[in-house]
XYZ file of C-alpha atoms in Angstrom:
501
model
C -26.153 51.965 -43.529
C -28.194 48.406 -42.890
C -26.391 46.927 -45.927
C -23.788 43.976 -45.538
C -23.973 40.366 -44.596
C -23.066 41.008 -40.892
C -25.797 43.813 -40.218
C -28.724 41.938 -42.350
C -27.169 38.707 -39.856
C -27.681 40.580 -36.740
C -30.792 42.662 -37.843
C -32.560 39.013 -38.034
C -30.732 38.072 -34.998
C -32.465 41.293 -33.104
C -35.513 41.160 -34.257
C -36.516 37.183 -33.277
C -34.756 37.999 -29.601
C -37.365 41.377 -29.162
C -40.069 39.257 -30.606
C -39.565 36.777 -27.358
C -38.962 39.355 -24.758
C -41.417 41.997 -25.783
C -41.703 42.832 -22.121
C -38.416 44.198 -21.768
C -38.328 47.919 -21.671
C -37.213 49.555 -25.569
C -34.002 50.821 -23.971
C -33.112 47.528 -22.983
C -34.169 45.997 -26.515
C -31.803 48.657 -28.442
C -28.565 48.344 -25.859
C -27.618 44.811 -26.167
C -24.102 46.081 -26.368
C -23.890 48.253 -23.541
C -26.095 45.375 -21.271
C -23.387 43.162 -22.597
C -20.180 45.166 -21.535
C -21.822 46.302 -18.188
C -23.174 42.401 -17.333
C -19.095 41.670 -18.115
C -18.111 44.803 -15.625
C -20.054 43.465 -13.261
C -18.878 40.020 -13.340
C -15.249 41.143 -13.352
C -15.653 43.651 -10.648
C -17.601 41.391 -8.390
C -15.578 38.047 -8.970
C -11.884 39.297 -8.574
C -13.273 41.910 -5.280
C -11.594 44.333 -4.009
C -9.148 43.369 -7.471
C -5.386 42.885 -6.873
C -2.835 45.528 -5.973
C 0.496 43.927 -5.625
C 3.692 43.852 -5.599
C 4.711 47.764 -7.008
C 0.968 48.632 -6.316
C 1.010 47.596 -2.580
C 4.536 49.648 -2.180
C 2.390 53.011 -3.250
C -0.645 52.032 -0.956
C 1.846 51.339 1.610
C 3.459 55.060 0.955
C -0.377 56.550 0.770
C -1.358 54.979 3.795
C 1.670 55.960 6.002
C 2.885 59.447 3.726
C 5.918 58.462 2.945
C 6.145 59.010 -0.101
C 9.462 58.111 -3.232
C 9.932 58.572 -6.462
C 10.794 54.420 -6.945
C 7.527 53.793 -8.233
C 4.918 56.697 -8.713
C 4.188 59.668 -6.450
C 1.564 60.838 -8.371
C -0.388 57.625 -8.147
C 0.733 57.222 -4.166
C -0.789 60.984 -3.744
C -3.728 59.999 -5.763
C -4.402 56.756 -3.698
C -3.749 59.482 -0.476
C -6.813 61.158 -2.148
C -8.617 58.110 -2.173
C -8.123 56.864 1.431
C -9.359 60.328 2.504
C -12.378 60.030 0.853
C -13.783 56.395 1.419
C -12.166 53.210 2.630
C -13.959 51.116 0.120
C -10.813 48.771 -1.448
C -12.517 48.135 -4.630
C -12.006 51.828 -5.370
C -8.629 50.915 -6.665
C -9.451 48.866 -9.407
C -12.637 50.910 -10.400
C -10.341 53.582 -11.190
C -9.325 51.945 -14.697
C -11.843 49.231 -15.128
C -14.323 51.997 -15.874
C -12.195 53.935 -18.302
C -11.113 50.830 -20.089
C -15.110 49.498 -20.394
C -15.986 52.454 -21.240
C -14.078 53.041 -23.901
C -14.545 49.794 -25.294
C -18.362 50.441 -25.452
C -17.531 53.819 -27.411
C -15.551 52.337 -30.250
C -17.956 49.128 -30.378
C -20.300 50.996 -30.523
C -19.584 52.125 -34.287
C -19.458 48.275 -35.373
C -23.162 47.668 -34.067
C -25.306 48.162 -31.102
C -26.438 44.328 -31.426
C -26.130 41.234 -29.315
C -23.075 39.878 -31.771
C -20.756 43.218 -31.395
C -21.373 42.743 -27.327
C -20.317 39.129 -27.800
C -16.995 40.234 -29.660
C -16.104 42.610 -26.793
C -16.820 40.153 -24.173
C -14.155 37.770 -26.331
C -11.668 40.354 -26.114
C -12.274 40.333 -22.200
C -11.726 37.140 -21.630
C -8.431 36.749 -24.124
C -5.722 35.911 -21.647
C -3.720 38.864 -22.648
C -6.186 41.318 -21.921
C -8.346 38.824 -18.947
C -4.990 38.630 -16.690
C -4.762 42.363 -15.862
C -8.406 43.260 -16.278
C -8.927 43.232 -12.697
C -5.163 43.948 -11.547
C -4.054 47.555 -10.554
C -0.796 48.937 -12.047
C 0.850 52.103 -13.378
C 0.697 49.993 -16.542
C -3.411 49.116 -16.578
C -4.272 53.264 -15.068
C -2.038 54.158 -18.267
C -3.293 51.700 -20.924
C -7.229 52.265 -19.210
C -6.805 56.333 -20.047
C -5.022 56.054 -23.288
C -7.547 53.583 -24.910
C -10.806 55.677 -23.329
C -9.197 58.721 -25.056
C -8.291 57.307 -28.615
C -11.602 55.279 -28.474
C -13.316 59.486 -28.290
C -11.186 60.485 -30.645
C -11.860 57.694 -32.845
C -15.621 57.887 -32.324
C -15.766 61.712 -32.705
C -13.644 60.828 -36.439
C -16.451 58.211 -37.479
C -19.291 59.977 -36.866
C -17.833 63.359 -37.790
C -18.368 64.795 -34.225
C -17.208 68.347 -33.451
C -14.684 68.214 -30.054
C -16.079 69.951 -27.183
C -14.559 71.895 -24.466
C -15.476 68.782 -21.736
C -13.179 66.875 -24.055
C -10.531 69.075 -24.239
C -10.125 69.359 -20.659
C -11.183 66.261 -20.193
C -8.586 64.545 -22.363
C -6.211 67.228 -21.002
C -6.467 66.011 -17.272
C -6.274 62.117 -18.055
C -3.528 62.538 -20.721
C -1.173 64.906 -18.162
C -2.138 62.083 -15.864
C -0.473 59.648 -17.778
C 2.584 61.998 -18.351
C 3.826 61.635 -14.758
C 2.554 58.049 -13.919
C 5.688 56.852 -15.006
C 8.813 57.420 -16.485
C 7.634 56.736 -19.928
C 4.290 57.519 -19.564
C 5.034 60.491 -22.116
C 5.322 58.372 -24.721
C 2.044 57.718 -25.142
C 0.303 60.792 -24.320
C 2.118 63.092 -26.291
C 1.257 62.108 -29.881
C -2.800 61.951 -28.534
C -2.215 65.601 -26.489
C -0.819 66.963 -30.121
C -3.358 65.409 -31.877
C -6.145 66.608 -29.964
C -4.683 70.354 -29.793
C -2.826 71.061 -32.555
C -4.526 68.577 -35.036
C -2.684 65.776 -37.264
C -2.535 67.460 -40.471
C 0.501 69.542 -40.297
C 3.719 67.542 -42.037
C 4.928 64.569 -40.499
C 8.212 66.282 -39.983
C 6.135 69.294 -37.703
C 3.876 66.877 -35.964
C 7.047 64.534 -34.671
C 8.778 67.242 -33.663
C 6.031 68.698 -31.637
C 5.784 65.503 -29.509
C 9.350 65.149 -28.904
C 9.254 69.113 -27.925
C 6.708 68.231 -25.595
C 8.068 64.588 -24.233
C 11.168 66.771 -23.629
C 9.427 69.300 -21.831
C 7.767 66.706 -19.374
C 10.947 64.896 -18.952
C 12.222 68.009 -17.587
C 9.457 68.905 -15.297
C 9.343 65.528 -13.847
C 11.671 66.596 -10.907
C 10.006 69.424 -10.367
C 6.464 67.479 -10.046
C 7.888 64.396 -8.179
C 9.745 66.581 -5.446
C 8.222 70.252 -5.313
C 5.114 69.908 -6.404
C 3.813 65.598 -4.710
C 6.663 66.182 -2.063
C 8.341 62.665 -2.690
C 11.856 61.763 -1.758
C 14.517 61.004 -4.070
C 14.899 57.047 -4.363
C 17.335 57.336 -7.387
C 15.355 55.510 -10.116
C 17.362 56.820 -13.089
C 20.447 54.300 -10.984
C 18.673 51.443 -12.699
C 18.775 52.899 -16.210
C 22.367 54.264 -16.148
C 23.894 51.160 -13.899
C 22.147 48.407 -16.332
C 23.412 50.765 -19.744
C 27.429 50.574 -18.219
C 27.140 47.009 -17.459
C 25.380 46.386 -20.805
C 28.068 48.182 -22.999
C 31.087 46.660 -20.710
C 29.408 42.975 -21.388
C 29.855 44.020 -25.509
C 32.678 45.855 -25.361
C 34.977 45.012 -22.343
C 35.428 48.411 -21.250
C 33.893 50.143 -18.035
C 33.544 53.536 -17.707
C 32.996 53.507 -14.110
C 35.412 55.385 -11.568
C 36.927 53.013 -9.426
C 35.022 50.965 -6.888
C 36.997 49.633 -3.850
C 34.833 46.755 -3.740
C 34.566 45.877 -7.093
C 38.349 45.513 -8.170
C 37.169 43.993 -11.624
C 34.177 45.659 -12.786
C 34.318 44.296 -16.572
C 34.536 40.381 -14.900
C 31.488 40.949 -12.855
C 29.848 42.738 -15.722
C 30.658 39.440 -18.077
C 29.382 37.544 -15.333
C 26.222 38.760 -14.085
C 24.431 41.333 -16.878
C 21.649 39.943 -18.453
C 19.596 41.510 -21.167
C 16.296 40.182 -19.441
C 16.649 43.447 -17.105
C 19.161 45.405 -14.671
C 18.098 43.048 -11.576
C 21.320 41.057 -12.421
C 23.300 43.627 -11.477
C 21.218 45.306 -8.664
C 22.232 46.427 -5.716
C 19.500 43.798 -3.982
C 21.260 40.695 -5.736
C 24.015 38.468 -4.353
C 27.319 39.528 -2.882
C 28.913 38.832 -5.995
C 27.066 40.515 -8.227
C 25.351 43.861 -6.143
C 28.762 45.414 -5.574
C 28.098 48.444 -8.650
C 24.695 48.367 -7.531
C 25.505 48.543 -4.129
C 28.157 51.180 -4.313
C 25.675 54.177 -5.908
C 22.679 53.200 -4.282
C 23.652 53.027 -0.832
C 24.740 56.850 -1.042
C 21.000 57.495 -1.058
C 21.076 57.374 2.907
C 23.939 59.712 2.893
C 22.664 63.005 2.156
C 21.237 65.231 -0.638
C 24.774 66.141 -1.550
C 26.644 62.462 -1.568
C 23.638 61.591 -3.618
C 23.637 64.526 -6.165
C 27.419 63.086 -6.421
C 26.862 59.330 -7.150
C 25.114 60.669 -9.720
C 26.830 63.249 -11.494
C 29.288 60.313 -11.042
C 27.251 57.837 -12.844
C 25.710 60.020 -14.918
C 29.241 61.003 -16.629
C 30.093 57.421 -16.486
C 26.889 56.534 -18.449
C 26.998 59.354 -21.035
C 30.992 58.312 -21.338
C 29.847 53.919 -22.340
C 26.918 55.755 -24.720
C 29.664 58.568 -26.409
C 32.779 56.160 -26.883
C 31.428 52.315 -27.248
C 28.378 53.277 -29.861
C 28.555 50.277 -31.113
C 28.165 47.894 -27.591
C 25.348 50.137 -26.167
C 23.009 49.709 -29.473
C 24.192 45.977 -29.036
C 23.060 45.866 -25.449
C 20.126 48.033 -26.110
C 18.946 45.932 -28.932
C 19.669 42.532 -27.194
C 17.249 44.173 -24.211
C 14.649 45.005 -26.513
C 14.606 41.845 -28.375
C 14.046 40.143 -24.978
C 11.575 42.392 -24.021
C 9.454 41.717 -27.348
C 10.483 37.665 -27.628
C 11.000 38.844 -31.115
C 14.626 36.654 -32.838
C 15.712 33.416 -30.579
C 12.368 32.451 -29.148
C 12.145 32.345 -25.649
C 9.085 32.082 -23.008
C 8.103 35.695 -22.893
C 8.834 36.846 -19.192
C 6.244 37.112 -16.531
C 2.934 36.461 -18.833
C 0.913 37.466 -15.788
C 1.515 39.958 -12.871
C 0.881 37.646 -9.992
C -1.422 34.137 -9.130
C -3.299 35.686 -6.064
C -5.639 38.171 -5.835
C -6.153 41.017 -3.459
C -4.178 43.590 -1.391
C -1.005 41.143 -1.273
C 2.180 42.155 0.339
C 4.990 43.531 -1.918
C 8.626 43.509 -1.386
C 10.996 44.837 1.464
C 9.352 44.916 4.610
C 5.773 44.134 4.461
C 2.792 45.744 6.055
C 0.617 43.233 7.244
C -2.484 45.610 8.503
C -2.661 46.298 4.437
C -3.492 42.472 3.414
C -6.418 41.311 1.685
C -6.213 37.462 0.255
C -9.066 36.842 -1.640
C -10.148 33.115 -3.412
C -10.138 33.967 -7.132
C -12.697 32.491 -9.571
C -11.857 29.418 -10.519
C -11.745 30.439 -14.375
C -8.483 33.014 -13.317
C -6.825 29.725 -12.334
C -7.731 27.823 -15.012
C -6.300 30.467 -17.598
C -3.284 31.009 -15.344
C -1.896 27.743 -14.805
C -1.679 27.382 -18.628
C 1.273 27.550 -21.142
C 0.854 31.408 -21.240
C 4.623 31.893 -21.730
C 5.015 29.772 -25.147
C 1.282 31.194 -26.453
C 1.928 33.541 -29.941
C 0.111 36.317 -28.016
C 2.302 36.773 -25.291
C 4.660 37.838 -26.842
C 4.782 41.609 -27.563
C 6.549 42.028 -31.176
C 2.477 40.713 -32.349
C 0.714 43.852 -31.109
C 4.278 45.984 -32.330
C 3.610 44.847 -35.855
C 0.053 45.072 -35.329
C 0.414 48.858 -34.736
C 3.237 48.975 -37.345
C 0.629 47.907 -40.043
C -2.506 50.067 -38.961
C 0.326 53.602 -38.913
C 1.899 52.129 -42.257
C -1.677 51.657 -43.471
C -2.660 55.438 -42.770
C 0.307 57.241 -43.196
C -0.341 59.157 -46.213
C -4.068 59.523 -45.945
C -5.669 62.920 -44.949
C -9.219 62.364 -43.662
C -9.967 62.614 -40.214
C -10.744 59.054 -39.452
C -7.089 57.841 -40.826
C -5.588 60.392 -39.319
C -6.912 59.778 -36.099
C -6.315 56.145 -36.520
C -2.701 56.642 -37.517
C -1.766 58.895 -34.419
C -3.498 56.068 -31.776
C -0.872 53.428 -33.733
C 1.640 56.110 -33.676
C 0.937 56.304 -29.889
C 1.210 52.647 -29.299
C 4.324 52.414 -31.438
C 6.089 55.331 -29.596
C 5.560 53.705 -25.722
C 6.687 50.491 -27.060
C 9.663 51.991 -28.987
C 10.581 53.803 -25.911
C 11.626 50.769 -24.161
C 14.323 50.599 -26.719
C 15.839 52.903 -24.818
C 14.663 53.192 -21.485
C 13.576 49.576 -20.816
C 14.984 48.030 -17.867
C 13.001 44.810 -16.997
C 11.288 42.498 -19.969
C 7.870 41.629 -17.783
C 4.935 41.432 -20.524
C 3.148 43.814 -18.292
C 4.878 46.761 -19.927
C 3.299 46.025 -23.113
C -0.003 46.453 -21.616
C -0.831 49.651 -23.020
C -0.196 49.188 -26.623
C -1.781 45.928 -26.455
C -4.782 47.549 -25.952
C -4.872 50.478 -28.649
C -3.096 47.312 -31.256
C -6.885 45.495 -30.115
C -8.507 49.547 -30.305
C -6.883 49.945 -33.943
C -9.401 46.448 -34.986
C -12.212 47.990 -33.487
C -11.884 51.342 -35.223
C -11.362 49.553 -38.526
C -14.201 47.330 -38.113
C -17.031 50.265 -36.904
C -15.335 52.173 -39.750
C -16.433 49.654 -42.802
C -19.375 49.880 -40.699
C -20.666 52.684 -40.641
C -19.181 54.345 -43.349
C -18.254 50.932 -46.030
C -14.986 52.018 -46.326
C -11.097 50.492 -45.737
C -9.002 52.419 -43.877
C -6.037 53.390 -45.928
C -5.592 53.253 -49.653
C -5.182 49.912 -51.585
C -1.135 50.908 -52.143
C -0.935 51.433 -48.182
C -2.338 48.735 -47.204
C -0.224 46.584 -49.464
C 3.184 48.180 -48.285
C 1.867 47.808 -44.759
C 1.012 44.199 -45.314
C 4.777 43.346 -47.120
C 6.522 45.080 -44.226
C 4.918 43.105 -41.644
C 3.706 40.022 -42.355
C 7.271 38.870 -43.501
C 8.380 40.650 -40.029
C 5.828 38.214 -38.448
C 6.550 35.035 -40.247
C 10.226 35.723 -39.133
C 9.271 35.852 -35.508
C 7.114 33.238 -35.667
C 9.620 30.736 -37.139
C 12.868 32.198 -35.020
């Protein structure tokens, strides 16, 4: 349709640019989107070479490179980076790995809003946002994740626009990157599972049938995990459920004053060190790498990881009972800890600096924590518009902080809940996606760092997109008017309230 303000803007717009470059082949003329996004892949790629792997990153390239291999980070991506390294050498391999994805699917769903000069300007905006611009170029379980989800909800999207039949190269293809994401991490399940349901069982079926089908199937990979992590990549057991269970006892003795840990000859008072150290920010307070007076919990479980399969199947049948025990008879002081944790983690009620705005300041192979493998290290001099944005006031800036793109998603599912064409459904499972990985850190969160967010930042800026190409091509609202206004009372108010507390 070549109705509307916008199109008749950019039709003009079009036409006076081909009239001064007649030279330059048609294809050229009639892609000033995709020129666009690939002249800002470029840039990106070739600015921030070989891209940064830090930190977590540079612990799984350290594991690739020397095969040994744990479960403290991700065994799938240290096997898949083993996969790499036998192939080429080439570092900027890494960071290719998601960038394309991620630029890919962003020239799908613009795609729908125009093909002209102004949509490619809109997506390079979005690039350069500092939310999105600090992790463009950084690799993390968190940008591999977010860079596969938004590639497959911007296909699904696209296919529910233009009315496009799936194919069996999307099936499998969305098969292999979404069971990708299910072992990436922890949570990664979170986020695949409503898309993987969508895509093979369809979004139609009651609400009631299509939630229980995800948790069926988030259970299901929850339980397989071990099985993938040690049978099936051959990774050691590093204990990273510890964190979880550890920072959930301390949490609920902090609120309640009761800890429902066995003895500990080295921690006489476990409820005084508890007071004293927890923090909702994350479990590092209580780790077992903090100070003598606060690792001795910590300590205690994780050091019988260097004492055998069965002293470590022990500690934590020990800790497990201990953790199920603080969840089962102090309801009450886990949701309090839980709650205080996730209110941290989203900046939401008693505004704080959200934690960690960006990953890291340098860029390149860097050396993480622990030992450090020097041979690995790459320093590379950033462009000087990475340090411009990073030495700002990230921390204090509105979108930093993650309860925006949580009520962001909240509106676009509220929005589509009750509509049945395909486009709203598909729109309401990618917010329903979103909402479920950030949700999940209700429970399972650990740390606060705004990295985490990552992912549903992305489909909360994907959601936009589809609603904008929507009224585009098709002069339509996604929703219904009565949607859209209970949508709009539930979260505005909910915004207002964060923004002012």
């Amino acid at each position: 349709m070549e109705t509307g303000l916008y199109k008749n803007i950019e039709k003009k717009f079009n036409n006076n640019v081909h009239y001064l470059i007649k030279k330059i082949p048609l294809f050229l003329k009639d892609n000033y989107l995709l020129l666009c996004i690939f002249c800002a892949f470029l840039w990106f790629f070739c600015a921030f070479y070989p891209g940064t792997v830090a930190n977590d990153s540079f612990e799984m390239l350290k594991e690739a490179v020397h095969n040994n291999i744990g479960n403290w980070h991700s065994p799938l991506i240290s096997r898949f980076f083993q996969l790499i390294l036998s192939i080429t050498s080439i570092k900027g391999i890494f960071v290719l790995v998601f960038m394309i994805p991620f630029f890919l699917g962003l020239y799908i769903i613009a795609r729908n809003i125009s093909k002209g000069i102004f949509t490619g300007l809109l997506c390079i905006i979005i690039l350069f946002i500092p939310p999105v611009f600090v992790f463009v170029p950084v690799a993390l379980k968190d940008t591999y994740i977010a860079s596969f989800a938004f590639l497959i909800s911007a296909l699904m999207i696209d296919g529910a626009i233009s009315d496009k039949k799936k194919t069996i190269f999307f099936y499998l293809f969305s098969l292999f990157l979404l069971v990708f994401c299910f072992y990436m991490r922890p949570n990664g399940c979170f986020i695949a599972a409503p898309l993987l349901v969508a895509i093979f069982m369809g979004w139609k079926t009651p609400i009631i049938y299509r939630y229980i089908s995800c948790l069926v199937l988030v259970l299901c990979v929850i339980a397989s995990t071990p099985l993938v992590n040690f049978k099936l990549l051959g990774a050691r057991d590093d204990a990273p459920d510890f964190s979880l269970m550890i920072f959930d006892v301390a949490g609920t003795a902090k609120y309640s004053g009761v800890s429902t840990l066995p003895d500990i000859p080295s921690v006489p008072d476990q409820v005084n060190l508890f007071q004293k150290c927890y923090s909702p920010l994350q479990w590092d307070a209580v780790a077992n790498w903090t100070g003598p007076d606060c690792n001795g919990v910590g300590y205690y479980f994780y050091h019988e990881r260097d004492s055998g399969k069965e002293r470590l199947m022990a500690a934590r049948q020990e800790l497990r009972k201990a953790w199920i025990a603080a969840i089962t008879q102090h309801p009450v002081a886990y949701l309090k800890h839980r709650l205080a944790h996730f209110n941290r983690f989203i900046d939401y009620l008693g505004y704080e600096p959200v934690y960690r705005p960006i990953y890291i300041t340098t860029v390149g192979f860097t050396v993480g924590y622990g030992d450090p493998d020097y041979s690995l290290f790459y320093l590379v001099k950033p462009p000087r518009l990475w340090n411009s944005v990073i030495n700002m006031d990230l921390a204090n800036q509105l979108w930093f902080h993650p309860y925006v793109y949580l009520l962001i998603l909240l509106f676009f599912y509220l929005a589509t809940l009750t509509t049945n064409d395909r486009f709203n459904r598909t729109l309401n499972v990618v917010a329903f996606s979103g909402l479920t990985y950030f949700l999940g850190f209700l429970f399972v969160g650990v740390s606060s760092d705004f990295r985490y967010c990552y992912p549903s930042l992305l489909l909360s800026i994907l959601c936009i997109l589809a609603a904008l190409g929507y009224y585009s091509q098709k002069r339509q609202v996604f929703g219904n008017r009565t949607t859209r206004l209970i949508a709009t009372a539930v979260t505005v108010p909910l915004l207002l309230i964060g923004i002012i507390f």
